CSV table of C-alpha atoms and ligand atoms in Angstrom, one decimal:
chain,number,residue,atom,x,y,z
A,1,MET,CA,0.0,0.0,0.0
A,2,THR,CA,1.3,3.4,-0.8
A,3,THR,CA,1.1,5.9,2.0
A,4,THR,CA,-0.7,9.2,1.6
A,5,ASP,CA,1.7,12.0,0.6
A,6,LEU,CA,0.7,15.1,2.5
A,7,THR,CA,3.5,17.4,1.5
A,8,PRO,CA,1.9,18.7,-1.8
A,9,LEU,CA,-1.4,19.0,-0.1
A,10,LEU,CA,0.0,21.1,2.7
A,11,LYS,CA,2.5,22.8,0.4
A,12,ILE,CA,5.5,21.8,2.5
A,13,ILE,CA,8.8,22.3,0.7
A,14,LEU,CA,11.3,19.5,1.3
A,15,PRO,CA,14.2,18.7,1.5
A,16,SER,CA,15.0,21.7,3.7
A,17,PRO,CA,18.1,23.5,2.5
A,18,GLU,CA,21.6,23.4,4.1
A,19,GLN,CA,23.1,26.8,4.6
A,20,SER,CA,26.6,27.6,5.9
A,21,ILE,CA,27.5,30.5,8.2
A,22,LEU,CA,30.7,31.5,10.1
A,23,LEU,CA,30.6,31.6,13.8
A,24,GLN,CA,33.9,32.4,15.7
A,25,GLY,CA,35.6,31.9,12.3
A,26,THR,CA,34.3,28.4,12.0
A,27,LYS,CA,32.0,27.1,9.3
A,28,ILE,CA,28.7,25.9,10.7
A,29,THR,CA,26.1,24.3,8.4
A,30,ILE,CA,22.5,24.9,9.3
A,31,LYS,CA,19.7,22.6,8.2
A,32,ARG,CA,16.9,25.1,7.6
A,33,ASP,CA,13.9,23.2,8.8
A,34,ASP,CA,12.5,26.6,9.7
A,35,SER,CA,12.0,27.2,6.0
A,36,ILE,CA,9.8,24.2,5.1
A,37,HIS,CA,6.5,26.1,5.5
A,38,ALA,CA,5.3,29.6,6.3
A,39,ILE,CA,3.0,28.3,9.2
A,40,ILE,CA,4.0,24.7,10.1
A,41,SER,CA,7.1,25.0,12.3
A,42,GLY,CA,10.0,22.8,11.1
A,43,ASN,CA,10.5,20.0,13.6
A,44,LYS,CA,6.8,19.9,14.4
A,45,TRP,CA,6.1,18.8,10.9
A,46,ARG,CA,8.7,16.1,11.1
A,47,LYS,CA,7.2,14.8,14.4
A,48,ILE,CA,3.5,14.7,13.4
A,49,LYS,CA,3.9,13.7,9.7
A,50,PHE,CA,3.4,9.9,10.2
A,51,GLN,CA,0.9,10.4,12.9
A,52,LEU,CA,-1.3,12.5,10.5
A,53,ILE,CA,-0.9,10.0,7.7
A,54,ASP,CA,-2.0,7.2,10.0
A,55,ALA,CA,-4.9,9.3,11.3
A,56,LEU,CA,-6.1,10.0,7.7
A,57,GLU,CA,-5.8,6.4,6.6
A,58,GLN,CA,-7.8,5.3,9.6
A,59,LYS,CA,-10.3,8.0,8.8
A,60,CYS,CA,-9.9,9.4,12.3
A,61,PRO,CA,-12.3,12.3,12.7
A,62,HIS,CA,-10.7,14.1,15.7
A,63,ILE,CA,-7.2,14.8,17.0
A,64,ILE,CA,-6.4,16.1,20.5
A,65,SER,CA,-3.1,17.4,21.8
A,66,PHE,CA,-1.4,19.4,24.6
A,67,GLY,CA,0.7,22.5,24.9
A,68,GLY,CA,1.4,25.9,26.4
A,69,GLY,CA,-0.1,29.2,25.3
A,70,PHE,CA,2.5,29.8,22.6
A,71,SER,CA,3.1,26.2,21.6
A,72,ASN,CA,4.6,25.6,18.1
A,73,HIS,CA,3.3,22.1,18.2
A,74,LEU,CA,-0.4,23.1,18.8
A,75,HIS,CA,-0.1,25.7,16.1
A,76,ALA,CA,1.3,23.4,13.5
A,77,LEU,CA,-1.1,20.6,14.3
A,78,ALA,CA,-4.1,22.9,14.4
A,79,TYR,CA,-3.2,24.2,11.0
A,80,CYS,CA,-2.7,20.7,9.5
A,81,CYS,CA,-6.0,19.5,11.0
A,82,ARG,CA,-7.8,22.5,9.5
A,83,GLN,CA,-6.4,21.8,6.1
A,84,LEU,CA,-7.1,18.1,6.3
A,85,ASN,CA,-10.6,18.6,7.7
A,86,ILE,CA,-10.0,16.9,11.0
A,87,LYS,CA,-11.6,18.3,14.1
A,88,PHE,CA,-8.9,19.5,16.5
A,89,THR,CA,-9.0,20.0,20.3
A,90,ALA,CA,-6.1,21.8,21.9
A,91,ILE,CA,-5.6,21.3,25.7
A,92,VAL,CA,-3.8,24.4,26.8
A,93,ARG,CA,-1.9,24.7,30.1
A,94,GLY,CA,-3.2,27.8,31.9
A,95,ASP,CA,-6.2,30.1,31.2
A,96,TYR,CA,-5.6,32.4,28.3
A,97,SER,CA,-9.3,32.9,27.5
A,98,GLN,CA,-9.2,36.6,28.3
A,99,ASN,CA,-5.8,37.2,26.8
A,100,LEU,CA,-5.3,35.1,23.6
A,101,SER,CA,-1.7,34.8,22.4
A,102,PRO,CA,-1.2,35.2,18.6
A,103,MET,CA,-0.9,31.4,18.5
A,104,LEU,CA,-4.3,31.0,20.1
A,105,GLN,CA,-5.9,33.6,17.9
A,106,ASP,CA,-4.8,31.5,14.9
A,107,LEU,CA,-6.3,28.4,16.5
A,108,VAL,CA,-9.6,30.3,16.9
A,109,SER,CA,-9.5,31.4,13.3
A,110,TRP,CA,-8.9,27.7,12.3
A,111,GLN,CA,-11.9,26.6,14.3
A,112,SER,CA,-10.0,24.6,16.8
A,113,ASP,CA,-11.7,23.6,20.0
A,114,ILE,CA,-9.6,25.0,22.9
A,115,ARG,CA,-9.7,23.8,26.5
A,116,TYR,CA,-7.9,25.6,29.2
A,117,VAL,CA,-6.7,23.4,32.1
A,118,ASN,CA,-4.9,24.2,35.3
A,119,LYS,CA,-1.3,23.1,36.0
A,120,ILE,CA,-2.5,20.1,38.1
A,121,THR,CA,-4.7,18.7,35.4
A,122,TYR,CA,-2.0,19.4,32.8
A,123,GLN,CA,0.5,17.5,34.8
A,124,ALA,CA,-1.8,14.4,34.5
A,125,ARG,CA,-1.8,14.7,30.7
A,126,ASN,CA,0.0,11.3,30.3
A,127,SER,CA,-1.9,9.6,33.1
A,128,SER,CA,-5.3,10.2,34.7
A,129,TYR,CA,-6.3,13.2,32.5
A,130,LEU,CA,-5.3,11.3,29.4
A,131,HIS,CA,-7.5,8.4,30.5
A,132,GLN,CA,-10.4,10.8,31.1
A,133,LEU,CA,-10.0,12.2,27.6
A,134,GLN,CA,-9.9,8.7,26.1
A,135,ILE,CA,-13.3,8.0,27.8
A,136,GLU,CA,-14.8,11.3,26.8
A,137,PHE,CA,-13.6,11.0,23.1
A,138,PRO,CA,-13.3,7.4,22.2
A,139,GLN,CA,-12.9,8.2,18.5
A,140,ALA,CA,-10.1,10.7,18.9
A,141,VAL,CA,-6.4,10.2,18.4
A,142,ILE,CA,-4.5,11.8,21.3
A,143,ILE,CA,-1.0,13.1,20.6
A,144,PRO,CA,1.4,13.8,23.4
A,145,GLU,CA,2.8,17.2,24.2
A,146,GLY,CA,5.3,18.4,21.5
A,147,GLY,CA,4.3,15.6,19.2
A,148,SER,CA,6.9,13.4,20.8
A,149,SER,CA,5.6,10.0,20.1
A,150,GLN,CA,6.9,6.9,18.4
A,151,TYR,CA,5.8,8.4,15.1
A,152,ALA,CA,8.2,11.3,15.7
A,153,LEU,CA,11.2,9.1,15.3
A,154,GLU,CA,10.5,8.1,11.7
A,155,GLY,CA,9.6,11.6,10.7
A,156,VAL,CA,12.7,13.2,12.3
A,157,GLY,CA,14.8,10.4,10.8
A,158,GLU,CA,14.0,11.9,7.3
A,159,ILE,CA,16.2,14.8,8.3
A,160,VAL,CA,19.2,12.5,8.4
A,161,ASN,CA,18.2,10.9,5.1
A,162,GLU,CA,18.2,14.4,3.5
A,163,LEU,CA,21.7,15.4,4.5
A,164,ASN,CA,24.1,16.1,1.6
A,165,GLN,CA,27.2,14.9,3.5
A,166,GLU,CA,28.4,13.3,6.8
A,167,TYR,CA,28.9,15.4,9.9
A,168,ASP,CA,31.0,15.0,13.0
A,169,PHE,CA,28.4,16.8,15.1
A,170,ILE,CA,24.7,17.3,14.7
A,171,ILE,CA,23.4,19.8,17.3
A,172,ALA,CA,19.7,20.5,18.1
A,173,PRO,CA,17.7,22.1,20.9
A,174,VAL,CA,15.9,19.7,23.3
A,175,ALA,CA,12.5,20.2,25.1
A,176,SER,CA,10.3,17.1,24.9
A,177,GLY,CA,13.1,15.0,23.4
A,178,GLY,CA,11.5,13.7,20.2
A,179,THR,CA,13.7,15.5,17.9
A,180,LEU,CA,16.9,14.3,19.5
A,181,ALA,CA,15.6,10.8,19.8
A,182,GLY,CA,14.8,10.8,16.1
A,183,LEU,CA,18.3,12.0,15.1
A,184,ILE,CA,20.0,9.4,17.4
A,185,ASN,CA,17.8,6.6,16.1
A,186,ALA,CA,18.3,7.4,12.4
A,187,LEU,CA,22.1,7.8,12.7
A,188,GLY,CA,22.2,4.4,14.5
A,189,ASN,CA,20.1,2.8,11.7
A,190,LYS,CA,22.4,4.2,9.1
A,191,GLN,CA,25.5,2.9,10.8
A,192,LEU,CA,26.6,6.4,11.3
A,193,ALA,CA,26.7,6.3,15.1
A,194,ASN,CA,30.5,6.1,15.3
A,195,LYS,CA,30.9,9.0,12.9
A,196,THR,CA,28.4,11.5,14.1
A,197,LYS,CA,27.8,12.7,17.6
A,198,VAL,CA,24.4,14.1,18.5
A,199,LEU,CA,24.6,17.0,20.9
A,200,GLY,CA,21.4,18.3,22.4
A,201,ILE,CA,21.1,21.7,24.0
A,202,GLY,CA,18.6,21.6,26.8
A,203,VAL,CA,16.3,24.7,26.6
A,204,LEU,CA,14.8,24.1,30.0
A,205,LYS,CA,16.2,23.1,33.4
A,206,GLY,CA,16.2,19.3,32.9
A,207,GLN,CA,19.4,17.5,33.8
A,208,ASN,CA,18.6,13.8,33.9
A,209,TYR,CA,15.0,14.5,33.1
A,210,LEU,CA,15.7,15.3,29.4
A,211,GLU,CA,18.0,12.3,29.1
A,212,ASP,CA,15.2,10.1,30.4
A,213,LEU,CA,12.7,11.5,28.0
A,214,VAL,CA,15.0,10.8,25.1
A,215,THR,CA,15.9,7.3,26.3
A,216,ASP,CA,12.3,6.4,26.8
A,217,LEU,CA,11.5,7.3,23.2
A,218,LEU,CA,14.3,5.3,21.7
A,219,PRO,CA,13.4,1.8,20.6
A,220,PRO,CA,15.0,-1.0,22.7
A,221,ASP,CA,17.1,-2.1,19.7
A,222,CYS,CA,18.7,1.3,19.3
A,223,HIS,CA,22.3,0.9,20.2
A,224,ASN,CA,23.5,4.4,19.4
A,225,LYS,CA,25.1,5.8,22.6
A,226,ASN,CA,27.0,8.6,20.8
A,227,TRP,CA,24.8,11.4,22.1
A,228,GLN,CA,24.8,13.9,25.0
A,229,ILE,CA,22.7,16.8,26.3
A,230,ASN,CA,24.4,20.0,27.4
A,231,HIS,CA,22.6,21.8,30.2
A,232,ASP,CA,24.6,25.0,30.4
A,233,TYR,CA,22.4,27.1,28.1
A,234,HIS,CA,18.8,27.0,29.4
A,235,PHE,CA,19.1,30.6,30.7
A,236,GLY,CA,17.0,29.8,33.8
A,237,GLY,CA,14.3,27.6,32.2
A,238,TYR,CA,11.8,27.1,29.5
A,239,ALA,CA,11.2,30.4,27.6
A,240,LYS,CA,13.3,32.2,30.2
A,241,LYS,CA,15.9,34.6,28.8
A,242,THR,CA,18.5,37.1,29.8
A,243,GLU,CA,19.5,40.5,28.4
A,244,GLU,CA,22.6,38.7,27.0
A,245,LEU,CA,20.6,36.1,25.1
A,246,THR,CA,18.1,38.7,23.8
A,247,GLN,CA,21.0,40.8,22.6
A,248,TYR,CA,22.7,37.8,21.0
A,249,CYS,CA,19.5,37.1,19.0
A,250,THR,CA,19.2,40.7,17.9
A,251,ASP,CA,22.8,40.8,16.7
A,252,PHE,CA,22.6,37.4,15.0
A,253,ASN,CA,19.4,38.4,13.1
A,254,GLN,CA,21.1,41.6,11.9
A,255,GLN,CA,24.4,39.9,10.9
A,256,GLN,CA,23.2,36.6,9.4
A,257,GLN,CA,20.8,35.8,6.6
A,258,LEU,CA,18.3,33.9,8.8
A,259,ASP,CA,16.4,34.5,12.0
A,260,ILE,CA,16.5,33.0,15.4
A,261,GLU,CA,14.3,33.4,18.5
A,262,PRO,CA,15.3,33.2,22.2
A,263,ILE,CA,13.3,30.0,23.2
A,264,TYR,CA,14.9,27.4,21.0
A,265,SER,CA,17.2,28.5,18.2
A,266,GLY,CA,18.7,31.4,20.1
A,267,LYS,CA,19.8,29.1,22.9
A,268,LEU,CA,21.1,26.6,20.3
A,269,PHE,CA,23.3,29.1,18.5
A,270,PHE,CA,24.4,30.9,21.7
A,271,ALA,CA,25.6,27.5,22.9
A,272,ILE,CA,27.4,26.6,19.6
A,273,GLN,CA,29.1,30.0,19.7
A,274,ASP,CA,30.2,29.6,23.3
A,275,LEU,CA,31.3,26.0,22.8
A,276,LEU,CA,33.4,27.1,19.8
A,277,HIS,CA,34.9,29.8,22.0
A,278,GLN,CA,35.8,27.1,24.6
A,279,LYS,CA,37.3,25.0,21.9
A,280,TYR,CA,34.9,22.1,22.6
A,281,PHE,CA,35.0,20.9,19.0
A,282,PRO,CA,38.2,19.3,17.6
A,283,LYS,CA,39.7,21.3,14.8
A,284,ASN,CA,38.1,20.9,11.4
A,285,SER,CA,35.0,19.3,12.8
A,286,ARG,CA,32.1,19.2,10.4
A,287,ILE,CA,29.2,20.7,12.4
A,288,LEU,CA,25.5,20.8,11.6
A,289,ALA,CA,23.0,22.8,13.5
A,290,LEU,CA,19.4,22.0,13.1
A,291,HIS,CA,17.2,25.1,12.9
A,292,THR,CA,13.9,23.7,14.2
A,293,GLY,CA,11.8,26.8,13.4
A,294,GLY,CA,9.6,28.3,16.1
A,295,LEU,CA,9.5,31.9,15.0
A,296,GLN,CA,5.7,32.0,15.3
A,297,GLY,CA,6.1,31.6,19.1
A,298,VAL,CA,7.6,35.0,19.6
A,299,ARG,CA,4.9,37.1,17.8
A,300,LYS,CA,3.5,39.8,19.9
B,401,PLP,C1,9.2,21.9,20.0
B,401,PLP,C2,10.4,22.6,19.5
B,401,PLP,C3,11.7,22.1,19.9
B,401,PLP,C4,12.0,21.0,20.8
B,401,PLP,O1,11.9,19.8,20.2
B,401,PLP,P1,11.6,18.5,21.1
B,401,PLP,O2,11.4,17.4,20.1
B,401,PLP,O3,10.3,18.8,21.8
B,401,PLP,O4,12.7,18.3,22.0
B,401,PLP,C5,12.8,22.8,19.3
B,401,PLP,N1,12.6,23.9,18.5
B,401,PLP,C6,11.4,24.3,18.2
B,401,PLP,C7,11.3,25.5,17.3
B,401,PLP,C8,10.3,23.7,18.7
B,401,PLP,O5,9.1,24.2,18.4
């Protein structure tokens, strides 16, 4: 059976381009997943692609997922569901009903059903609250926060298939772990584990926690151990920033031919720049940074 190809339908442009820039005098290649679509944020497409194909093939009428008030995942998924005529329910952490973010305004315009829940309920999103939703909506497919499910691994793996050359390091931001797990798994499958180290930059305070998320997503037969998460660049936590980080993003956006934001890609590039400064990378390392998108999240 041939699987449904959603990319023409959604006008997603793949493969994403590779672009090189100089940081600290060192060439860094950037995989521009931020450029695959005007609305669907880069790595979120990779993570939900196979889930959406499966949902369509099963004629699933309704998708439910979780996220914060500025979530790139809810935004991408809501748009896809609208285009594909699937009902979408967004479970949002915190009550933004009197103060819609630009992301939530888009969801309203795409006729998503939005449910605001408190922190306690949100914390039970993978346990008791999930169970409650399964009973309330037996027809629905429920996708975890950030789209980080088993489906994510296959979709993110396509990034590795698209690469034009081999790299010594592939570096990506880490929040719910699906992107990193997909890269690790795909490199292992392609027998590239010994050649390419996957370096994650934690964008939230999550030492051990983030490693556990990634490990839990990896299939039991994945033997790629050549990966690590650096926790020195979370700047105080998820979506937290300092004057230094804000300034770094402003300067970067003026000097380079691409844009970054302080939640994910800003922390990624700040980290790479600092690690170059510390001489972390051996000389002549071939370094790839994955630009995961996310610029919608910083709209005012
Ligand atoms: C969600 C997101 C990430 C984090 O990816 P995970 O798979 O959740 O670790 C990184 N960058 C952007 C732009 C995102 O929206």
